[in-house]
Structure formats: structure tokens, C-alpha cells
PDB file of C-alpha atoms in Angstrom:
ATOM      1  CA  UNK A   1      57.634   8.111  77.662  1.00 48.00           C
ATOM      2  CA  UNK A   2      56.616   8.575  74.139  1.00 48.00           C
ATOM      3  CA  UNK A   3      56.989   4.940  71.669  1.00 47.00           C
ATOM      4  CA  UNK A   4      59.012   5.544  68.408  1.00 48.00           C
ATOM      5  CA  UNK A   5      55.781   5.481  66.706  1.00 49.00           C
ATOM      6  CA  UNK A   6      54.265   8.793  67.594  1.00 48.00           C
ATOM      7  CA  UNK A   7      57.564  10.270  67.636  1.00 48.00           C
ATOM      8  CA  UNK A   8      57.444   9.344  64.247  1.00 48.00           C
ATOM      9  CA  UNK A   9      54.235  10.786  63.724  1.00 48.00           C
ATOM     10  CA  UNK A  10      55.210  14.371  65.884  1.00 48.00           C
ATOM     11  CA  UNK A  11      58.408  14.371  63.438  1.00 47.00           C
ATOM     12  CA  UNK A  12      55.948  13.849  60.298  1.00 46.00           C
ATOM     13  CA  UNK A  13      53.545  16.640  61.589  1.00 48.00           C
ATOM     14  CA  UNK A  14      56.210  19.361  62.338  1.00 46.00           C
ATOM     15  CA  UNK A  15      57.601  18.644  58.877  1.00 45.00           C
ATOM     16  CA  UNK A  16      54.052  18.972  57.499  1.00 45.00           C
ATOM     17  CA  UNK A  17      54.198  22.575  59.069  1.00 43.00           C
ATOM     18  CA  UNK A  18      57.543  23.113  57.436  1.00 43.00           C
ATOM     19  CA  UNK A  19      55.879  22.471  54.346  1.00 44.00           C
ATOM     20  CA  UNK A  20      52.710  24.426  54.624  1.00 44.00           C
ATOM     21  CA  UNK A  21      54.932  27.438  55.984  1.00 44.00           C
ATOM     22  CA  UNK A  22      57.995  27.638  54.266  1.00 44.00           C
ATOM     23  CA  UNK A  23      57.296  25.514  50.694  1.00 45.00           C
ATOM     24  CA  UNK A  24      58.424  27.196  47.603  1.00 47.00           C
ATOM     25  CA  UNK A  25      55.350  26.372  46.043  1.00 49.00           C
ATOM     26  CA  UNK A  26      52.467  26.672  48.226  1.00 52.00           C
ATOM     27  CA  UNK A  27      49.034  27.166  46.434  1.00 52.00           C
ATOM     28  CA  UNK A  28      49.312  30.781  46.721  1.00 56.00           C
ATOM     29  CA  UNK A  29      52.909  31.069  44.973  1.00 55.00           C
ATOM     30  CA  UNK A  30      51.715  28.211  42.680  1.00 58.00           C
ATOM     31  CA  UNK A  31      48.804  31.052  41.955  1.00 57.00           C
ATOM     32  CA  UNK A  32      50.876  33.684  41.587  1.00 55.00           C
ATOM     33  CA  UNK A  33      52.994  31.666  39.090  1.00 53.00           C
ATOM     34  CA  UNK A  34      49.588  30.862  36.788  1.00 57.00           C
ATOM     35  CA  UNK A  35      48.954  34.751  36.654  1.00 55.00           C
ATOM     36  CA  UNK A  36      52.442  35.637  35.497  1.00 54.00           C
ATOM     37  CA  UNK A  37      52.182  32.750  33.115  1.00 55.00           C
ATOM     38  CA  UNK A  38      48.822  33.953  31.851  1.00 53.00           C
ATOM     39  CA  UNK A  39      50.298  37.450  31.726  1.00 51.00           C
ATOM     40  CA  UNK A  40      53.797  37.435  30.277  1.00 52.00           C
ATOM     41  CA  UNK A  41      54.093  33.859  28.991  1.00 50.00           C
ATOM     42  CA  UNK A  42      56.965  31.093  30.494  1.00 44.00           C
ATOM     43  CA  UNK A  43      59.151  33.580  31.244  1.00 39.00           C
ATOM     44  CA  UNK A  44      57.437  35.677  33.211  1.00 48.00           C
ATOM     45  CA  UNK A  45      57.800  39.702  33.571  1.00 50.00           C
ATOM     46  CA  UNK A  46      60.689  41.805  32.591  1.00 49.00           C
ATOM     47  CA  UNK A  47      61.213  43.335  35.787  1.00 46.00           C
ATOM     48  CA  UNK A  48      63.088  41.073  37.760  1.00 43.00           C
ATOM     49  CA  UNK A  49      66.907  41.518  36.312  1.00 40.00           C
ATOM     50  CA  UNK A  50      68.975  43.903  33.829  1.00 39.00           C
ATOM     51  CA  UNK A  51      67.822  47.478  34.477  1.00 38.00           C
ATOM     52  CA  UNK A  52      64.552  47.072  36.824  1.00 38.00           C
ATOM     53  CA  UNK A  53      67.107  45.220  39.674  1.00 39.00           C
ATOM     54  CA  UNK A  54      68.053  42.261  40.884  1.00 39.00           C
ATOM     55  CA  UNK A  55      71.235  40.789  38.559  1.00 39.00           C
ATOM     56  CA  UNK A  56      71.711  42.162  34.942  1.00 40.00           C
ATOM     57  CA  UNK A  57      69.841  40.250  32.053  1.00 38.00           C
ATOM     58  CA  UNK A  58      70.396  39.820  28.710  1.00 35.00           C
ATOM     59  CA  UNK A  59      69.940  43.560  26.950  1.00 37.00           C
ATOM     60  CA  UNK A  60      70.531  44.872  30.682  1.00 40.00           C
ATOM     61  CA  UNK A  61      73.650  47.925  31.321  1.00 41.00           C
ATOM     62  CA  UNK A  62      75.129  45.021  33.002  1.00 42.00           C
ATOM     63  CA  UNK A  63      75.263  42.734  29.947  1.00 42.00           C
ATOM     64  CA  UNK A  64      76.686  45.775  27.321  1.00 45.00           C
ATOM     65  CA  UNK A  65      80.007  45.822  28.304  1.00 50.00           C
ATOM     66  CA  UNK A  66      82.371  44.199  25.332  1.00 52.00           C
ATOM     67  CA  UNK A  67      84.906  41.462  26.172  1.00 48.00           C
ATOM     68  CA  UNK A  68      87.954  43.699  25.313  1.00 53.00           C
ATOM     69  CA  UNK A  69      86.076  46.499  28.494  1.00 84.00           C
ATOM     70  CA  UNK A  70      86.729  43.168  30.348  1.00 91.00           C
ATOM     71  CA  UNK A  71      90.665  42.822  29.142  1.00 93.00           C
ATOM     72  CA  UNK A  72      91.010  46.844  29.353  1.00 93.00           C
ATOM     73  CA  UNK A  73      88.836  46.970  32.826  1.00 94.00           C
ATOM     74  CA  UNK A  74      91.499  44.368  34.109  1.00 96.00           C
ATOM     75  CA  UNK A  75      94.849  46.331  32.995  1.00 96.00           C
ATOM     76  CA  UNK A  76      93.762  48.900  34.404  1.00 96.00           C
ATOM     77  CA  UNK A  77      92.703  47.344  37.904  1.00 97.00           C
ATOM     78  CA  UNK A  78      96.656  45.743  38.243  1.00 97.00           C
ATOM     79  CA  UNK A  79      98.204  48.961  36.591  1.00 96.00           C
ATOM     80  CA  UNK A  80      96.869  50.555  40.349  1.00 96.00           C
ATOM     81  CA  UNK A  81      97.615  47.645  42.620  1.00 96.00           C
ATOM     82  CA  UNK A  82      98.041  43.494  42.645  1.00 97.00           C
ATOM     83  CA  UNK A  83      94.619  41.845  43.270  1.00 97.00           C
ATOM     84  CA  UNK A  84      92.201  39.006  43.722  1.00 96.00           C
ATOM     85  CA  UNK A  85      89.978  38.211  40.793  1.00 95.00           C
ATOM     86  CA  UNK A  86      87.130  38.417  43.310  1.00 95.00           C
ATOM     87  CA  UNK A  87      88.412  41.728  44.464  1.00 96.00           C
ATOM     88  CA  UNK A  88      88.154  43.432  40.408  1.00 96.00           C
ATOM     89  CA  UNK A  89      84.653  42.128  39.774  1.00 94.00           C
ATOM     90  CA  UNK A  90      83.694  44.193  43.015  1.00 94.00           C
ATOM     91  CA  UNK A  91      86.005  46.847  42.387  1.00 94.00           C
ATOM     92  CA  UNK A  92      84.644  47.710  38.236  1.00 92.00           C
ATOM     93  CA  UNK A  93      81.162  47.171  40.087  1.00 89.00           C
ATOM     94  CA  UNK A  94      81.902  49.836  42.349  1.00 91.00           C
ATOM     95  CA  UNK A  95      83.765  52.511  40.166  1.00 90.00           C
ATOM     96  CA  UNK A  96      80.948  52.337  37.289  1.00 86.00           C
ATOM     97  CA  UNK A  97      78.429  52.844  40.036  1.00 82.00           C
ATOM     98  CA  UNK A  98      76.712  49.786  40.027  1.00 82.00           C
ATOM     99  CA  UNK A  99      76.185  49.891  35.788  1.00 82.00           C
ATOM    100  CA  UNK A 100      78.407  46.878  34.938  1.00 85.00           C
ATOM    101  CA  UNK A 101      79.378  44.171  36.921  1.00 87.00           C
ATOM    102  CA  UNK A 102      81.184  41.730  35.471  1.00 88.00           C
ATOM    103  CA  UNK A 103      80.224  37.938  35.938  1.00 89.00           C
ATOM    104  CA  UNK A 104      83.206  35.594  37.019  1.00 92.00           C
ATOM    105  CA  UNK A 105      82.559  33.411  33.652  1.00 89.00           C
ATOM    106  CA  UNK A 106      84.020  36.598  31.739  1.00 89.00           C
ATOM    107  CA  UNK A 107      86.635  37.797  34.459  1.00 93.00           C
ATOM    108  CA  UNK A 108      88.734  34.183  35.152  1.00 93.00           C
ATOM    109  CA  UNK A 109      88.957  33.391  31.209  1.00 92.00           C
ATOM    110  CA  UNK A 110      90.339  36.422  30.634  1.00 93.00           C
ATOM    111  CA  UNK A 111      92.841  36.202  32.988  1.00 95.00           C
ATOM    112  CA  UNK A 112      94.221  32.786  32.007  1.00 94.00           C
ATOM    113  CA  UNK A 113      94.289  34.820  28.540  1.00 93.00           C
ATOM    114  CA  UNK A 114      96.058  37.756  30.042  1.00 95.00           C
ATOM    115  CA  UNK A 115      98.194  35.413  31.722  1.00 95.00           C
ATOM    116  CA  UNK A 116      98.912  33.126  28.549  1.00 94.00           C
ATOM    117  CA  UNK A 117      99.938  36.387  27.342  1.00 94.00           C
ATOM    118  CA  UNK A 118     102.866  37.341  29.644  1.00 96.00           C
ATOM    119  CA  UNK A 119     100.930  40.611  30.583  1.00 97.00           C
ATOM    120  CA  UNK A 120     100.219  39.004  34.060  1.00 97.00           C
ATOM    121  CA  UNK A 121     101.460  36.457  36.945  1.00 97.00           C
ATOM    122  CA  UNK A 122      99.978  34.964  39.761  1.00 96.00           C
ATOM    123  CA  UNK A 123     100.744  33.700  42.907  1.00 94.00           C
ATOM    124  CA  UNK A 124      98.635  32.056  45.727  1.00 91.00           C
ATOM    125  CA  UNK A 125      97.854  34.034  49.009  1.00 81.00           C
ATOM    126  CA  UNK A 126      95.616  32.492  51.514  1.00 84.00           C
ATOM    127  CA  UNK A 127      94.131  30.080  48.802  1.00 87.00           C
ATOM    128  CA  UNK A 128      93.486  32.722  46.374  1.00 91.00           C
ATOM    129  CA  UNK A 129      95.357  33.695  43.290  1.00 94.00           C
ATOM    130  CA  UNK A 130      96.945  37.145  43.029  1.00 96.00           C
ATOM    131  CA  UNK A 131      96.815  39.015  39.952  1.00 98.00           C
ATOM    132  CA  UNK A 132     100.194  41.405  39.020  1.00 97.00           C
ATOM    133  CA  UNK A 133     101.440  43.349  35.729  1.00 98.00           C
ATOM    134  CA  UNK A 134     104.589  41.895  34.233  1.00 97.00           C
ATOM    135  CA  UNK A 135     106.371  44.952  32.562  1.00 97.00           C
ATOM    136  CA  UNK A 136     105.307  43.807  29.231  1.00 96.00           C
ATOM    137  CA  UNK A 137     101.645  44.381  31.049  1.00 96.00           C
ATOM    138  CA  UNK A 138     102.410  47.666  32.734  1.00 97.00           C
ATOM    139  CA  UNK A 139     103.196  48.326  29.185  1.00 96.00           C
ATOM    140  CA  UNK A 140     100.062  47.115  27.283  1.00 95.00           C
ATOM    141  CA  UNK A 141      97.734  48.871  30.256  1.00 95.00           C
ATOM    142  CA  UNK A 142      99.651  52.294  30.139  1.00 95.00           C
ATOM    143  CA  UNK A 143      98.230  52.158  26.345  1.00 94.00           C
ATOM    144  CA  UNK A 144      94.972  51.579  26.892  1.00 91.00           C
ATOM    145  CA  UNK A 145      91.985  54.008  28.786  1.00 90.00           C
ATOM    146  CA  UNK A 146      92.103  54.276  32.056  1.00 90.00           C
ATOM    147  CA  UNK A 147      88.819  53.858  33.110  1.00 91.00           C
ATOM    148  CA  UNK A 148      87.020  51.386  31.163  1.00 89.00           C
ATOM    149  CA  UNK A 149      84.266  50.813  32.987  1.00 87.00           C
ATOM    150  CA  UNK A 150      82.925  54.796  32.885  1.00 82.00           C
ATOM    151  CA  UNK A 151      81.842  53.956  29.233  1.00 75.00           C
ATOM    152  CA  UNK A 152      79.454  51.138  30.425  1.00 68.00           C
ATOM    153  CA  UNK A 153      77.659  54.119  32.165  1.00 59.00           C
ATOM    154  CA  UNK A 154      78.363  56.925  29.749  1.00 62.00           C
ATOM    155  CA  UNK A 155      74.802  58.232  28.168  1.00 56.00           C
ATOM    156  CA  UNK A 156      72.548  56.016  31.026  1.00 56.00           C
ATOM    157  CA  UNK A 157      70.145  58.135  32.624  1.00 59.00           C
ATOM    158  CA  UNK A 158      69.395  56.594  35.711  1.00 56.00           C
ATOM    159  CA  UNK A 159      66.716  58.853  37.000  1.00 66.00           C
ATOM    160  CA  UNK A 160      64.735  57.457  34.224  1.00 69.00           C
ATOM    161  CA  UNK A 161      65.210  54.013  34.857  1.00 66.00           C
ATOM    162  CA  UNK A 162      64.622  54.687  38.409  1.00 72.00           C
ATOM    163  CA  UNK A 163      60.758  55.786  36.771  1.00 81.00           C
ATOM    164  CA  UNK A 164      60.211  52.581  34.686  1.00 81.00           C
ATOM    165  CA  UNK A 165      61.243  50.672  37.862  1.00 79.00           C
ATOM    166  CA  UNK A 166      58.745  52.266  40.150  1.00 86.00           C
ATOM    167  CA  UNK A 167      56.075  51.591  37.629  1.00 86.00           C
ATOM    168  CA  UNK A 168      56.869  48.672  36.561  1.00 86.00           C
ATOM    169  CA  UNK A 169      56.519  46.657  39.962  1.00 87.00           C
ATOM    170  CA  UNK A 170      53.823  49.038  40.873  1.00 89.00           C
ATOM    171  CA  UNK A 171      52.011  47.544  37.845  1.00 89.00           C
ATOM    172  CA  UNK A 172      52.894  43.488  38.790  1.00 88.00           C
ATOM    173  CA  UNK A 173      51.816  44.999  42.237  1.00 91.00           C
ATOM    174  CA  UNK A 174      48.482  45.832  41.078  1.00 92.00           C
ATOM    175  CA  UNK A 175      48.123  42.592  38.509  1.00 91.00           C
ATOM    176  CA  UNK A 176      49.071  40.447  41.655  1.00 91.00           C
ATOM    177  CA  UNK A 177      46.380  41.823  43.610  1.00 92.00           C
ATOM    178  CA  UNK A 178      43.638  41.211  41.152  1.00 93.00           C
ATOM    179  CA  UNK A 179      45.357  37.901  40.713  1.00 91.00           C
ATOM    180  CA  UNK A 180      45.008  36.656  44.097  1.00 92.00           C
ATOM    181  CA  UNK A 181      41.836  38.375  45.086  1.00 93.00           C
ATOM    182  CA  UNK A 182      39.724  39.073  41.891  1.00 93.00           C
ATOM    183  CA  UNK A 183      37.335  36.936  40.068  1.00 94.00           C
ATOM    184  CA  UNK A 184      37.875  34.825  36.798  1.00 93.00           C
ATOM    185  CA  UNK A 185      36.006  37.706  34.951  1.00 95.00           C
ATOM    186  CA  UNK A 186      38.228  40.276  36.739  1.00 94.00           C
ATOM    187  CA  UNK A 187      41.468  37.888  36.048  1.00 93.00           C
ATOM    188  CA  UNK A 188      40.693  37.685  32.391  1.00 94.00           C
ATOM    189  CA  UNK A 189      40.238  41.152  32.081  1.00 94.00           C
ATOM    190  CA  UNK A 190      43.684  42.119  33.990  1.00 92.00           C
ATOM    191  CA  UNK A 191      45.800  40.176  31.895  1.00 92.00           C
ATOM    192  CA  UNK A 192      43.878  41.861  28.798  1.00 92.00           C
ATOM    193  CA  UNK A 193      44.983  44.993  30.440  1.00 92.00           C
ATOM    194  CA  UNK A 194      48.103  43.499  30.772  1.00 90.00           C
ATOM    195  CA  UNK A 195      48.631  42.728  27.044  1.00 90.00           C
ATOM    196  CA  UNK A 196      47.229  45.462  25.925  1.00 91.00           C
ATOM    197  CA  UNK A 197      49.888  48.061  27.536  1.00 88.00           C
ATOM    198  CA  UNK A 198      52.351  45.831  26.111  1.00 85.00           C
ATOM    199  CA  UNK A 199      50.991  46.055  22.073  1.00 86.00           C
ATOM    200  CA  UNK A 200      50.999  50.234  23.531  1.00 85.00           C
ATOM    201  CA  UNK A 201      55.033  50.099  24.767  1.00 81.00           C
ATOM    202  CA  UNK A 202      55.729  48.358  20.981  1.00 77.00           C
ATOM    203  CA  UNK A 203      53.829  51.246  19.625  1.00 80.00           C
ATOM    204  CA  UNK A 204      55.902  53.894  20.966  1.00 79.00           C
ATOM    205  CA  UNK A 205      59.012  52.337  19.704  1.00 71.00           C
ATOM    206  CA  UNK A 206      57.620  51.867  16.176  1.00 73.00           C
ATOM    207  CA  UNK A 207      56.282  55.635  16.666  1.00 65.00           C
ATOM    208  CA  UNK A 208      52.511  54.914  16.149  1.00 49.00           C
ATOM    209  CA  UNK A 209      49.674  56.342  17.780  1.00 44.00           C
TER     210      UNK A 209
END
């Protein structure tokens, strides 16, 4: 029968494991971290939101969209059927193909204002409120476009994008590598390569050679 003691110290060990295996920041992710410091500053690289994936940043096709698309994209949403306000972020994420998404911190406000409004009601339904046109809103959405959220699209050319994503992780692919496995000689001189394609991207943009 094992004493409390080395139960103790089993329990300590096995959390010691936890820690070596599954920590946040190991010394290789704490390594990784230094080189995208060294490379892109506190912030780190542009790839991981907006346009290259993940959830839409600031300057992003997700982060375009005006607040009246928002009041419009909603009108139009109820003028089809009643819903949740859960339901019409999904539902403008799915009919602008994946291009705007709106976050709940612009959908619920809007609401209450829609609601303030008269153009709207709500009532609960399994814990959740749902959304309706008054008449005065049937009105207000028969007025406005029908599809708001095709202009967060309009003009995006997502084959393009598709491009600058593929290179861009395949470059933080290659950085990471030297990162992890190079020298300090062959560090310093991937995060020169690193800064120098950026002073190259400004270039193009300022149309100098």
C-alpha cells in the first residue's frame, strides 16, 4: 500500500509530464515566440487573421463591412423568416461566402436599436430571443437591398488571396525552420531576409523599384 507521501510525489511527477507535454510555453514555443519577435516585432506576423485565415483582423474583408451593411444585412435576414441572432451571424457568413462575418458585438446592439425602433420584436424560444419584422419593419427592409452582404465580397479576388496565403505561411514555414534549427549567424541573417522582403512589399505599393 502506497503512504500519502509518494502518492504525493507520483501526483507531482505525472503533473510534471503534463507540463513538459502539453505547456503552452515550452522552450521550443518560447523559441518560436523570440523569432517572431525578432522578425515582425510584438505583434508578430500578419498571417494569422483578416485575409490569410483564421478570424478577420483589423483591415481584413471581414472587418469592411459598414454598420448600416449590419442594420440592412439584418432587414433583410427577418424580411425572409423570424430568427435567432446566432442564426444571422451564421447565415450573412454563409451567403457572402465566408467574406464577412459579422461579430456578435455589432449584431446584438443593433438589434436592441432595431428593436428601440419598432422595426422588430422578440420573443423567447428555448432561452433564446427570436427576431421578427413589425410591419413598420417589413416596410423599412422592402426599401433597402436585398442582399447586403454580396457587396462585402463584390471586387475580392479570392484566387489571389488564396496566392499570398500559400506564400505567406510557406515563408513563416521556412523562417521557423531556420529558427529552430539554424545558427545565431544563420538566425540573424533570416530575420534580415525577413525585413528586407518587407522594405520590398512597401516598395511595390509606393511603385519603386
Amino acid at each position: 500500500m502506497r503512504s500519502h507521501g509518494q502518492h504525493g510525489q507520483h501526483g507531482h511527477d505525472q503533473g510534471s509530464e503534463r507540463g513538459r507535454g502539453h505547456g503552452h510555453c515550452g522552450p521550443d514555443r518560447r523559441e518560436e515566440f523570440a523569432g517572431l519577435r525578432a522578425a515582425f516585432g510584438p505583434f508578430g506576423p500578419p498571417f494569422g487573421g483578416g485575409p490569410f485565415g483564421g478570424r478577420g483582423g483589423r483591415g481584413g474583408p471581414r472587418g469592411r463591412a459598414r454598420r448600416g451593411d449590419v442594420r440592412a444585412s439584418i432587414l433583410a435576414l427577418l424580411a425572409d423568416r423570424p430568427m435567432h441572432g446566432y442564426e444571422m451571424i451564421q447565415e450573412i457568413g454563409e451567403r457572402s461566402g465566408g467574406v464577412w462575418k459579422p461579430s456578435p458585438g455589432s449584431v446584438y446592439p443593433t438589434l436592441q436599436l432595431l428593436e428601440d425602433e419598432g422595426l422588430i420584436t422578440n420573443e423567447s424560444e428555448g432561452g433564446k430571443k427570436l427576431f421578427t419584422l413589425t410591419e413598420a419593419g417589413r416596410t423599412e427592409a422592402a426599401s433597402g437591398p436585398a442582399a447586403p452582404w454580396a457587396e462585402a465580397g463584390r471586387g475580392f479576388d479570392f484566387e489571389a488571396m488564396s496566392e499570398i496565403r500559400t506564400a505567406g505561411f510557406g515563408l513563416m514555414e521556412a523562417f521557423g525552420q531556420v529558427w529552430k534549427t539554424g545558427s545565431a549567424e544563420q538566425r540573424e541573417k533570416a530575420v534580415a531576409v525577413i525585413n528586407d522582403a518587407r522594405k520590398k512589399l512597401y516598395l511595390i505599393l509606393a511603385d519603386e523599384h
